[in-house]
Coordinates of C-alpha atoms and ligand atoms in Angstrom, one line a residue:
X506 CA 0.0 0.0 0.0
X507 CA 2.8 2.4 0.8
X508 CA 4.9 1.3 -2.2
X509 CA 4.4 4.6 -3.9
X510 CA 6.0 6.9 -1.4
X511 CA 8.9 4.5 -0.9
X512 CA 9.4 4.4 -4.6
X513 CA 9.2 8.2 -4.8
X514 CA 11.9 8.6 -2.1
X515 CA 14.1 6.0 -3.7
X516 CA 13.9 7.4 -7.2
X517 CA 14.4 11.1 -6.8
X518 CA 15.5 11.8 -10.3
X519 CA 13.0 13.1 -12.8
X520 CA 13.8 10.5 -15.4
X521 CA 13.5 7.7 -12.9
X522 CA 10.2 9.1 -11.8
X523 CA 8.9 9.3 -15.3
X524 CA 9.8 5.7 -15.8
X525 CA 8.1 4.8 -12.6
X526 CA 5.0 6.6 -13.7
X527 CA 5.0 4.7 -17.0
X528 CA 5.3 1.5 -15.2
X529 CA 2.5 2.6 -12.9
X530 CA 0.2 3.3 -15.8
X531 CA 0.9 -0.1 -17.2
X532 CA 0.2 -1.7 -13.9
X533 CA -3.0 0.2 -13.8
X534 CA -3.9 -1.0 -17.3
X535 CA -3.4 -4.6 -16.2
X536 CA -5.5 -4.0 -13.2
X537 CA -8.3 -3.0 -15.3
X538 CA -8.4 -6.5 -16.6
X539 CA -9.5 -7.6 -13.2
X540 CA -13.2 -8.4 -13.6
X541 CA -13.9 -6.9 -10.2
X542 CA -12.5 -3.5 -11.1
X543 CA -15.0 -2.3 -13.8
X544 CA -18.0 -3.4 -11.7
X545 CA -16.8 -1.4 -8.8
X546 CA -16.3 1.8 -10.8
X547 CA -19.1 4.3 -10.3
X548 CA -18.4 7.2 -12.7
X549 CA -20.7 10.2 -12.2
X550 CA -23.4 10.9 -14.7
X551 CA -21.6 14.0 -15.9
X552 CA -18.2 12.6 -16.2
X553 CA -17.0 12.7 -19.8
X554 CA -15.5 9.2 -20.4
X555 CA -16.8 8.3 -23.8
X556 CA -15.9 5.0 -25.4
X557 CA -12.1 5.3 -25.7
X558 CA -12.6 9.0 -25.9
X559 CA -11.5 10.4 -22.6
X560 CA -8.0 9.0 -22.4
X561 CA -7.3 9.8 -26.0
X562 CA -8.7 13.3 -25.6
X563 CA -6.7 14.0 -22.5
X564 CA -3.5 12.7 -23.9
X565 CA -4.0 14.7 -27.0
X566 CA -4.8 17.9 -25.2
X567 CA -1.9 17.5 -22.9
X568 CA 0.5 16.8 -25.7
X569 CA -0.7 19.9 -27.5
X570 CA -0.6 22.0 -24.4
X571 CA 2.8 21.1 -23.0
X572 CA 5.6 22.7 -24.9
X573 CA 8.7 20.8 -25.7
X574 CA 11.8 22.0 -23.9
X575 CA 13.0 23.8 -27.0
X576 CA 9.6 25.7 -27.3
X577 CA 10.0 27.1 -23.7
X578 CA 10.9 30.8 -24.1
X579 CA 14.0 31.7 -22.0
X580 CA 12.1 34.4 -20.2
X581 CA 12.7 34.8 -16.5
X582 CA 10.6 32.7 -14.2
X583 CA 8.2 34.6 -11.9
X584 CA 9.7 35.5 -8.6
X585 CA 9.3 33.0 -5.9
X586 CA 6.1 33.6 -3.9
X587 CA 6.6 35.1 -0.5
X588 CA 3.8 32.7 0.7
X589 CA 0.1 32.4 0.5
X590 CA -2.0 35.5 0.2
X591 CA -3.9 36.7 3.3
X592 CA -7.2 35.0 3.8
X593 CA -10.3 37.1 3.1
X594 CA -13.2 37.7 5.3
X595 CA -16.0 36.5 3.0
X596 CA -19.1 34.7 4.2
X597 CA -20.7 32.8 1.4
X598 CA -23.7 32.1 3.6
X599 CA -24.4 35.8 3.5
X600 CA -23.2 36.8 0.0
X601 CA -23.6 35.0 -3.3
X602 CA -20.6 32.9 -4.3
X603 CA -19.4 30.7 -7.0
X604 CA -16.2 28.6 -7.1
X605 CA -14.6 28.6 -10.6
X606 CA -12.0 25.8 -11.0
X607 CA -9.3 25.2 -13.6
X608 CA -7.9 21.8 -14.3
X609 CA -4.9 20.0 -15.8
X610 CA -2.3 22.7 -15.5
X611 CA -0.1 24.4 -14.8
X612 CA 1.2 25.2 -18.3
X613 CA 3.0 28.4 -19.4
X614 CA -0.4 29.7 -20.6
X615 CA -1.6 29.7 -17.0
X616 CA 0.3 32.9 -16.6
X617 CA -2.2 34.8 -18.8
X618 CA -5.1 33.5 -16.7
X619 CA -3.5 34.5 -13.5
X620 CA -3.2 38.1 -14.9
X621 CA -6.9 38.1 -15.8
X622 CA -7.9 36.8 -12.4
X623 CA -5.7 39.4 -10.6
X624 CA -7.2 42.2 -12.6
X625 CA -10.7 41.1 -11.6
X626 CA -9.7 40.4 -8.0
X627 CA -11.1 36.9 -8.5
X628 CA -9.9 33.9 -6.6
X629 CA -10.3 30.4 -8.0
X630 CA -9.1 26.8 -7.4
X631 CA -6.6 25.0 -9.6
X632 CA -6.6 21.2 -9.8
X633 CA -3.1 20.4 -10.8
X634 CA -1.3 17.4 -12.3
X635 CA 1.7 16.4 -10.4
X636 CA 3.8 15.9 -13.6
X637 CA 3.0 19.5 -14.6
X638 CA 3.8 20.8 -11.1
X639 CA 7.2 19.2 -11.4
X640 CA 7.8 21.1 -14.6
X641 CA 6.5 24.5 -13.5
X642 CA 6.7 24.8 -9.7
X643 CA 7.1 28.6 -10.0
X644 CA 3.6 28.8 -11.4
X645 CA 2.2 26.9 -8.5
X646 CA 3.9 29.3 -6.1
X647 CA 2.3 32.2 -8.0
X648 CA -1.1 30.6 -7.9
X649 CA -0.8 30.3 -4.1
X650 CA 0.7 33.8 -3.7
X651 CA -2.2 35.3 -5.6
X652 CA -4.7 33.8 -3.2
X653 CA -5.9 30.9 -5.2
X654 CA -6.4 27.4 -3.9
X655 CA -4.5 24.4 -5.2
X656 CA -5.9 20.8 -5.3
X657 CA -4.7 17.4 -6.4
X658 CA -5.7 16.2 -9.8
X659 CA -3.5 13.1 -9.8
X660 CA 0.0 12.7 -11.2
X661 CA -0.8 12.0 -14.9
X662 CA -4.6 12.2 -15.2
X663 CA -5.2 8.5 -14.7
X664 CA -8.7 7.1 -14.2
X665 CA -8.3 6.3 -10.5
X666 CA -11.2 3.8 -10.5
X667 CA -9.2 1.5 -12.8
X668 CA -6.0 1.5 -10.8
X669 CA -4.7 -1.0 -8.2
X670 CA -4.6 0.3 -4.7
X671 CA -0.8 0.7 -4.9
X672 CA -1.0 2.7 -8.1
X673 CA -3.9 4.7 -6.8
X674 CA -2.0 5.6 -3.7
X675 CA 1.0 6.7 -5.8
X676 CA -1.1 9.0 -7.9
X677 CA -2.3 10.8 -4.8
X678 CA 0.8 10.8 -2.7
X679 CA 3.3 11.8 -5.4
X680 CA 1.1 14.7 -6.4
X681 CA 0.6 15.8 -2.7
X682 CA 4.4 15.7 -2.3
X683 CA 5.0 17.7 -5.5
X684 CA 2.5 20.4 -4.6
X685 CA 3.8 20.6 -1.0
X686 CA 7.4 20.9 -2.3
X687 CA 6.5 23.5 -4.9
X688 CA 4.3 25.7 -2.7
X689 CA 4.5 24.8 0.9
X690 CA 0.8 24.0 0.8
X691 CA -0.6 20.6 1.5
X692 CA -3.8 20.3 -0.6
X693 CA -7.1 19.2 1.0
X694 CA -9.0 18.7 -2.2
X695 CA -8.9 15.9 -4.8
X696 CA -10.5 16.1 -8.2
X697 CA -10.6 12.6 -9.7
X698 CA -10.0 12.8 -13.5
X699 CA -13.2 12.4 -15.5
X700 CA -15.0 12.6 -12.2
X701 CA -14.4 8.9 -12.0
X702 CA -14.4 7.5 -8.5
X703 CA -15.5 4.6 -6.4
X704 CA -15.4 3.3 -2.9
X705 CA -11.6 2.5 -3.1
X706 CA -10.8 6.0 -4.4
X707 CA -12.9 7.5 -1.6
X708 CA -11.1 5.5 1.0
X709 CA -7.7 6.5 -0.4
X710 CA -8.8 10.2 -0.5
X711 CA -9.9 9.9 3.1
X712 CA -6.5 8.5 4.0
X713 CA -4.8 11.5 2.5
X714 CA -7.3 13.9 4.1
X715 CA -8.7 14.9 0.7
X716 CA -12.3 15.8 0.0
X717 CA -13.4 14.8 -3.5
X718 CA -14.6 17.8 -5.5
X719 CA -16.2 17.4 -8.9
X720 CA -18.5 20.0 -10.4
X721 CA -22.0 21.2 -11.0
X722 CA -21.4 22.8 -14.4
X723 CA -19.2 21.4 -17.2
X724 CA -19.1 23.8 -20.1
X725 CA -17.4 21.1 -22.3
X726 CA -14.5 23.4 -22.9
X727 CA -12.2 20.4 -23.4
X728 CA -14.4 19.4 -26.4
X729 CA -15.6 22.7 -27.8
X730 CA -12.8 25.1 -28.3
X731 CA -15.1 28.0 -28.7
X732 CA -14.8 30.9 -26.3
X733 CA -18.4 32.2 -26.9
X734 CA -19.9 28.7 -26.2
X735 CA -17.8 28.3 -23.0
X736 CA -18.8 31.8 -21.9
X737 CA -22.5 31.2 -22.5
X738 CA -22.6 27.7 -20.8
X739 CA -20.8 28.9 -17.7
X740 CA -22.9 32.1 -17.3
X741 CA -26.2 30.3 -18.0
X742 CA -25.3 27.3 -15.9
X743 CA -24.0 29.1 -12.8
X744 CA -26.1 29.1 -9.6
X745 CA -25.2 30.1 -6.1
X746 CA -22.6 27.9 -4.4
X747 CA -21.9 25.9 -7.5
X748 CA -18.5 24.6 -8.5
X749 CA -17.7 25.2 -12.1
X750 CA -15.3 23.1 -14.2
X751 CA -12.9 24.7 -16.7
X752 CA -9.4 24.0 -18.1
X753 CA -6.6 26.5 -18.1
X754 CA -4.8 24.4 -20.6
X755 CA -7.4 25.5 -23.2
X756 CA -6.5 28.9 -24.6
X757 CA -10.1 29.4 -25.8
X758 CA -11.2 29.0 -22.2
X759 CA -8.8 31.5 -20.9
X760 CA -10.0 33.9 -23.5
X761 CA -13.6 33.4 -22.3
X762 CA -12.7 34.2 -18.7
X763 CA -12.9 38.0 -18.7
X764 CA -16.4 38.0 -20.1
X765 CA -17.5 35.2 -17.7
X766 CA -16.2 37.3 -14.7
X767 CA -17.8 40.5 -15.9
X768 CA -21.2 38.9 -16.5
X769 CA -21.3 36.8 -13.3
X770 CA -20.1 39.9 -11.3
X771 CA -23.0 41.8 -12.8
X772 CA -25.3 39.1 -11.5
X773 CA -23.9 39.6 -8.0
X774 CA -21.4 36.7 -7.7
X775 CA -18.3 36.7 -5.7
X776 CA -15.5 34.5 -7.0
X777 CA -14.1 32.4 -4.2
X778 CA -11.9 29.3 -3.7
X779 CA -13.6 26.0 -2.8
X780 CA -12.5 26.4 0.8
X781 CA -13.9 29.9 1.0
X782 CA -17.1 28.5 -0.5
X783 CA -17.4 25.9 2.3
X784 CA -16.3 28.4 4.9
X785 CA -16.9 27.3 8.5
X786 CA -18.3 23.9 7.2
X787 CA -15.3 22.4 5.5
X788 CA -15.7 19.5 3.2
X789 CA -15.2 16.0 4.8
X790 CA -12.2 14.0 3.5
X791 CA -13.3 11.2 1.2
X792 CA -16.8 12.7 0.6
X793 CA -17.8 13.7 -2.9
X794 CA -19.2 17.2 -3.6
X795 CA -20.3 19.1 -6.7
X796 CA -21.3 22.3 -4.8
X797 CA -21.6 23.6 -1.3
X798 CA -24.5 21.5 -0.1
X799 CA -26.0 23.7 2.6
X800 CA -27.5 26.7 0.8
X801 CA -30.8 26.8 -1.2
X802 CA -30.0 27.1 -4.8
X803 CA -30.9 29.9 -7.2
X804 CA -31.2 32.7 -4.6
X805 CA -30.6 36.2 -5.9
Ligands
NI528 NI1 -8.6 16.9 -15.9

């Protein structure tokens, strides 16, 4: 069960780690052949795992989004964050809140989104991939320094419901370690890729003190690379205390964000992190949420 962390300590080098991840993925694939595994998986109704589509889609989008080393501009990295931003006194039981979330980063393009969010004084939650965190730790520090929340989105976007317990644990623990190392923050939120979870994933999330956060609105920005569509679906779908899914690895999504923020602000929304949304009633590790469950929906 604790094979993952031991392996991580043993293989500190990036190449060795990548090899281990590849082996892990293969192990996970074999595990899927276990007849018990598919029956146990309980994907959410809104999770986007089409027949053979999700893995292919994700792999493709990540390949497209992650620049090769030669493509990385030699511009200076952002200055190391002095630490997390000061917490805000905002009570989402009294004011209207929405939690925007951005998955699968960080990538270099995340910098543009961070500038937009800062200009609008909006705080959001990023669900990060460990392998991207290892590439761009300075972007994770900037996210935290700007007051955003960071959460665990696994190491390499594996479907957790199909992994062995050992592989599942490595996906969570490696990413927790990478985020802590990059930012000093230990995440308390897990977003299972594709929203795919089951009782074993829940138990492992509980072990790592992670509440499972999926979403109430999916604007399908990973499928429709159309800023106007993403903008309309988010604005039309948002209700009080909802969690909204988006992807900062999609440039069309980042381009939609200024208008999304303007329109939702005009409707009276405050843009908060997931932990700010839950406030004094923090989410319970292992439990699964799509929104803050305690407020009547659709209030003005
Ligand atoms: Ni994702």
